[in-house]
CSV table of C-alpha atoms in Angstrom, one decimal:
chain,number,residue,atom,x,y,z
A,1,MET,CA,-6.6,9.0,27.4
A,2,SER,CA,-8.8,11.1,25.0
A,3,ASN,CA,-11.9,9.5,23.4
A,4,ARG,CA,-10.2,9.4,20.1
A,5,ARG,CA,-7.1,7.8,21.5
A,6,SER,CA,-9.3,5.3,23.3
A,7,GLU,CA,-11.1,4.4,20.1
A,8,LEU,CA,-7.7,4.1,18.3
A,9,ARG,CA,-6.4,1.8,21.1
A,10,ASP,CA,-9.4,-0.5,20.6
A,11,ILE,CA,-8.9,-0.7,16.9
A,12,LEU,CA,-5.1,-1.3,17.2
A,13,SER,CA,-5.7,-4.0,19.8
A,14,ARG,CA,-7.1,-6.1,16.9
A,15,HIS,CA,-4.2,-5.3,14.5
A,16,GLU,CA,-2.3,-8.3,13.2
A,17,LEU,CA,0.9,-7.1,14.8
A,18,LEU,CA,0.2,-4.3,17.3
A,19,GLY,CA,-2.5,-6.3,18.9
A,20,LEU,CA,0.0,-8.8,20.0
A,21,LEU,CA,2.0,-6.3,22.1
A,22,PRO,CA,1.5,-6.4,25.9
A,23,ALA,CA,-1.4,-4.2,26.8
A,24,LYS,CA,0.6,-1.7,28.7
A,25,ASP,CA,3.0,-1.3,25.8
A,26,LEU,CA,0.1,-0.7,23.4
A,27,ASP,CA,-1.4,1.8,25.8
A,28,ARG,CA,1.8,3.8,25.9
A,29,LEU,CA,2.3,3.7,22.1
A,30,VAL,CA,-1.2,5.0,21.5
A,31,GLU,CA,-0.7,7.7,24.2
A,32,VAL,CA,2.7,9.1,23.2
A,33,SER,CA,2.7,8.6,19.4
A,34,PRO,CA,1.8,11.7,17.5
A,35,ILE,CA,-0.9,11.8,14.8
A,36,ARG,CA,0.1,13.6,11.6
A,37,SER,CA,-1.9,14.7,8.6
A,38,TYR,CA,-0.7,14.9,5.0
A,39,GLY,CA,-2.3,16.4,1.9
A,40,THR,CA,-2.6,14.8,-1.5
A,41,ALA,CA,0.8,14.3,-3.1
A,42,GLU,CA,2.6,15.3,0.1
A,43,THR,CA,5.8,13.4,0.9
A,44,ILE,CA,6.0,11.3,4.1
A,45,PHE,CA,9.5,10.1,3.6
A,46,VAL,CA,11.9,9.6,0.7
A,47,LYS,CA,14.4,6.8,-0.2
A,48,GLY,CA,17.6,7.4,1.6
A,49,ASP,CA,16.1,9.1,4.6
A,50,LEU,CA,17.1,7.8,8.1
A,51,GLY,CA,14.5,5.4,9.3
A,52,ASP,CA,13.8,6.6,12.8
A,53,PHE,CA,10.0,6.1,12.7
A,54,MET,CA,7.3,4.0,11.1
A,55,VAL,CA,3.6,4.9,10.5
A,56,VAL,CA,0.3,3.2,10.8
A,57,VAL,CA,-2.2,4.6,8.3
A,58,LEU,CA,-5.4,5.8,10.0
A,59,THR,CA,-7.2,7.3,7.0
A,60,GLY,CA,-6.4,7.8,3.4
A,61,ARG,CA,-3.9,5.9,1.2
A,62,ILE,CA,-0.1,6.0,0.7
A,63,ARG,CA,1.9,5.2,-2.5
A,64,ILE,CA,5.2,3.4,-2.0
A,65,SER,CA,7.5,3.8,-5.0
A,66,SER,CA,11.1,3.8,-6.2
A,67,ASN,CA,12.9,5.1,-9.3
A,68,THR,CA,14.7,2.9,-11.8
A,69,VAL,CA,18.2,3.7,-13.0
A,70,ASP,CA,16.8,5.6,-16.0
A,71,GLY,CA,14.6,7.8,-13.7
A,72,ARG,CA,11.2,6.1,-14.1
A,73,GLU,CA,9.0,5.7,-11.1
A,74,VAL,CA,7.8,2.2,-10.2
A,75,VAL,CA,4.9,1.9,-7.7
A,76,LEU,CA,5.7,-1.0,-5.3
A,77,ALA,CA,2.5,-0.8,-3.2
A,78,MET,CA,-0.5,1.2,-2.2
A,79,LEU,CA,-1.4,0.9,1.5
A,80,GLY,CA,-4.5,2.0,3.3
A,81,PRO,CA,-6.1,2.2,6.7
A,82,TYR,CA,-4.3,0.2,9.5
A,83,GLN,CA,-1.5,-0.9,7.3
A,84,MET,CA,2.1,-0.1,8.4
A,85,ILE,CA,4.8,1.6,6.4
A,86,GLY,CA,8.5,2.1,7.2
A,87,GLU,CA,9.0,-0.8,9.5
A,88,ILE,CA,12.1,-2.2,7.8
A,89,ALA,CA,14.3,0.9,8.3
A,90,VAL,CA,13.0,1.2,11.9
A,91,ILE,CA,14.2,-2.3,12.8
A,92,ASP,CA,17.8,-1.8,11.6
A,93,GLY,CA,18.0,2.0,11.8
A,94,GLY,CA,19.1,2.1,8.2
A,95,GLU,CA,18.0,4.2,5.2
A,96,ARG,CA,14.6,4.1,3.7
A,97,THR,CA,14.4,1.8,0.7
A,98,ALA,CA,11.5,3.6,-1.1
A,99,ASP,CA,9.5,6.8,-1.2
A,100,ALA,CA,6.2,7.2,0.6
A,101,VAL,CA,3.7,9.8,-0.7
A,102,ALA,CA,0.0,10.4,0.2
A,103,LEU,CA,-2.4,9.6,-2.6
A,104,GLU,CA,-5.1,11.5,-0.9
A,105,PRO,CA,-5.7,13.4,2.4
A,106,THR,CA,-4.1,11.0,4.8
A,107,GLU,CA,-3.7,10.7,8.6
A,108,VAL,CA,-1.1,8.5,10.2
A,109,LEU,CA,0.0,7.4,13.7
A,110,VAL,CA,3.8,7.9,14.0
A,111,LEU,CA,5.6,5.2,16.0
A,112,THR,CA,9.2,6.2,16.7
A,113,GLN,CA,12.1,3.7,16.7
A,114,ARG,CA,12.8,4.7,20.3
A,115,GLU,CA,9.3,3.7,21.5
A,116,PHE,CA,8.4,0.8,19.2
A,117,VAL,CA,11.5,-1.4,19.1
A,118,PRO,CA,11.6,-2.0,22.9
A,119,CYS,CA,8.0,-3.0,22.8
A,120,LEU,CA,8.7,-5.4,19.9
A,121,LYS,CA,11.6,-7.0,21.9
A,122,ARG,CA,9.2,-7.8,24.7
A,123,SER,CA,6.8,-9.7,22.4
A,124,PRO,CA,8.0,-12.8,20.5
A,125,GLU,CA,4.6,-13.1,19.0
A,126,ALA,CA,4.7,-9.6,17.6
A,127,CYS,CA,8.2,-10.2,16.2
A,128,TRP,CA,6.9,-13.3,14.4
A,129,ALA,CA,4.0,-11.4,13.0
A,130,LEU,CA,6.3,-8.7,11.7
A,131,LEU,CA,8.4,-11.3,10.0
A,132,MET,CA,5.3,-12.6,8.3
A,133,ILE,CA,4.3,-9.1,7.1
A,134,ILE,CA,7.8,-8.5,5.7
A,135,ALA,CA,7.9,-11.9,4.0
A,136,GLU,CA,4.6,-11.2,2.3
A,137,ARG,CA,5.8,-7.9,1.0
A,138,LEU,CA,9.1,-9.4,-0.3
A,139,ARG,CA,7.1,-12.1,-2.1
A,140,ARG,CA,4.9,-9.4,-3.7
A,141,THR,CA,7.9,-7.4,-4.7
A,142,ASP,CA,9.5,-10.5,-6.2
A,143,GLU,CA,6.3,-11.2,-8.1
A,144,GLN,CA,6.3,-7.6,-9.5
A,145,LEU,CA,9.8,-8.0,-10.7
A,146,GLU,CA,9.0,-11.3,-12.4
A,147,ASP,CA,5.9,-9.7,-14.0
A,148,MET,CA,8.2,-7.1,-15.8
A,149,GLY,CA,9.1,-9.9,-18.2
A,150,LEU,CA,5.5,-10.3,-19.3
A,151,PRO,CA,4.0,-8.4,-22.2
A,152,LEU,CA,2.3,-5.1,-21.2
A,153,LYS,CA,-1.3,-6.3,-21.7
A,154,ALA,CA,-0.6,-9.2,-19.3
A,155,ARG,CA,1.1,-7.0,-16.7
A,156,LEU,CA,-1.8,-4.5,-16.8
A,157,ALA,CA,-4.5,-7.1,-16.7
A,158,LYS,CA,-2.8,-8.7,-13.7
A,159,ARG,CA,-2.5,-5.4,-11.9
A,160,LEU,CA,-6.2,-4.5,-12.5
A,161,LEU,CA,-7.3,-7.9,-11.2
A,162,PHE,CA,-5.1,-7.4,-8.1
A,163,LEU,CA,-6.6,-3.9,-7.5
A,164,MET,CA,-10.1,-5.3,-8.1
A,165,GLU,CA,-9.6,-8.1,-5.6
A,166,HIS,CA,-8.4,-5.7,-2.9
A,167,TYR,CA,-10.3,-2.5,-3.7
A,168,GLY,CA,-13.3,-3.7,-5.8
A,169,GLU,CA,-16.9,-2.9,-5.2
A,170,PRO,CA,-19.6,-4.7,-7.2
A,171,ASN,CA,-22.1,-2.6,-9.1
A,172,ASN,CA,-24.7,-3.2,-11.8
A,173,SER,CA,-22.2,-3.5,-14.7
A,174,GLY,CA,-19.2,-5.1,-13.1
A,175,ILE,CA,-16.7,-4.4,-10.3
A,176,ARG,CA,-15.6,-0.8,-9.7
A,177,ILE,CA,-12.0,-0.3,-8.4
A,178,THR,CA,-12.7,2.2,-5.6
A,179,ILE,CA,-9.3,4.0,-5.6
A,180,PRO,CA,-8.5,6.7,-8.2
A,181,LEU,CA,-6.4,5.3,-11.0
A,182,PRO,CA,-5.0,8.1,-13.2
A,183,GLN,CA,-3.1,6.6,-16.1
A,184,HIS,CA,0.2,7.9,-15.0
A,185,LEU,CA,-0.2,5.9,-11.7
A,186,LEU,CA,-1.2,2.8,-13.6
A,187,ALA,CA,1.8,3.3,-15.8
A,188,SER,CA,4.1,3.5,-12.7
A,189,MET,CA,2.6,0.3,-11.4
A,190,VAL,CA,3.4,-1.8,-14.5
A,191,GLY,CA,6.6,-0.1,-15.5
A,192,THR,CA,5.6,1.6,-18.8
A,193,THR,CA,4.5,4.9,-20.2
A,194,ARG,CA,1.2,6.7,-19.7
A,195,GLU,CA,0.7,6.6,-23.5
A,196,ALA,CA,1.1,2.8,-23.6
A,197,VAL,CA,-1.4,2.4,-20.8
A,198,ASN,CA,-3.9,4.8,-22.5
A,199,LYS,CA,-3.7,2.8,-25.7
A,200,GLN,CA,-4.2,-0.6,-24.0
A,201,LEU,CA,-7.1,0.7,-21.8
A,202,GLY,CA,-8.7,2.1,-25.0
A,203,THR,CA,-8.5,-1.2,-26.7
A,204,TRP,CA,-10.1,-3.0,-23.7
A,205,GLN,CA,-12.9,-0.3,-23.5
A,206,GLN,CA,-13.7,-0.9,-27.2
A,207,SER,CA,-14.0,-4.7,-26.4
A,208,ASN,CA,-16.1,-4.0,-23.3
A,209,LEU,CA,-13.6,-5.6,-20.9
A,210,ILE,CA,-13.5,-2.4,-18.8
A,211,SER,CA,-14.9,1.1,-18.7
A,212,VAL,CA,-12.8,4.1,-17.6
A,213,LYS,CA,-14.3,7.4,-16.5
A,214,ARG,CA,-12.5,10.3,-14.7
A,215,GLY,CA,-9.7,8.1,-13.4
A,216,THR,CA,-12.1,5.3,-12.2
A,217,VAL,CA,-11.8,1.8,-13.7
A,218,ASN,CA,-14.8,-0.5,-13.8
A,219,VAL,CA,-14.0,-4.1,-14.7
A,220,LEU,CA,-16.8,-5.5,-16.9
A,221,ASP,CA,-15.3,-8.8,-17.8
A,222,CYS,CA,-13.0,-10.4,-15.2
A,223,GLY,CA,-12.8,-13.6,-17.1
A,224,ALA,CA,-11.4,-11.9,-20.2
A,225,LEU,CA,-8.6,-10.3,-18.1
A,226,GLU,CA,-7.9,-13.6,-16.4
A,227,ASP,CA,-7.6,-15.2,-19.8
A,228,ILE,CA,-5.1,-12.5,-20.9
A,229,VAL,CA,-2.9,-13.3,-17.9
A,230,GLY,CA,-3.3,-17.0,-18.4
A,231,GLU,CA,-2.1,-16.8,-22.0
A,232,GLU,CA,1.3,-15.8,-20.7
């Protein structure tokens, strides 16, 4: 096993799901699973593809999205290092339920259905962990659907607070969301247009709730955003 594969094996041994697999199964997965690289905006898979593999993100970030009946893209999730993508289709062998696109240069470990499912069957603990992961994602998706009934400013405030919690980095003026957030991406997250997001962000900038510079959002007043969500 190469040095990099050995390091990867050590990291995955602490993974919430893969770390529960028998040691020899994890060793084999790390040894035989290819590592693939994707450039920014490059497609990993699309909705409707046959789900014969899943991936573990090693570096970079991946956007999971789907299109509405009127053709608008809705971002369902953004996943980063050591999170898994594509496990549902791998389990039942069915079609992909969403698109996966690299948000930035991204490297993934590819786990094929043929190699992964037999390992999963040998570990009841890993099966349970996978159920918990899927349940959490379903809850998050249900919450996003419910949020579509909120006014735009509440949806956008809630999304910024979520991103701040997961990707925030404190600085002198507030909390900077470390992932790039171009306005078209934010619009896809909350189910609206880029123009509507631009207008709302501009209003909040004037009120010193946030600052936006080159696609980076800095939250200056968390309490005010929380109040906007709480009003609804």
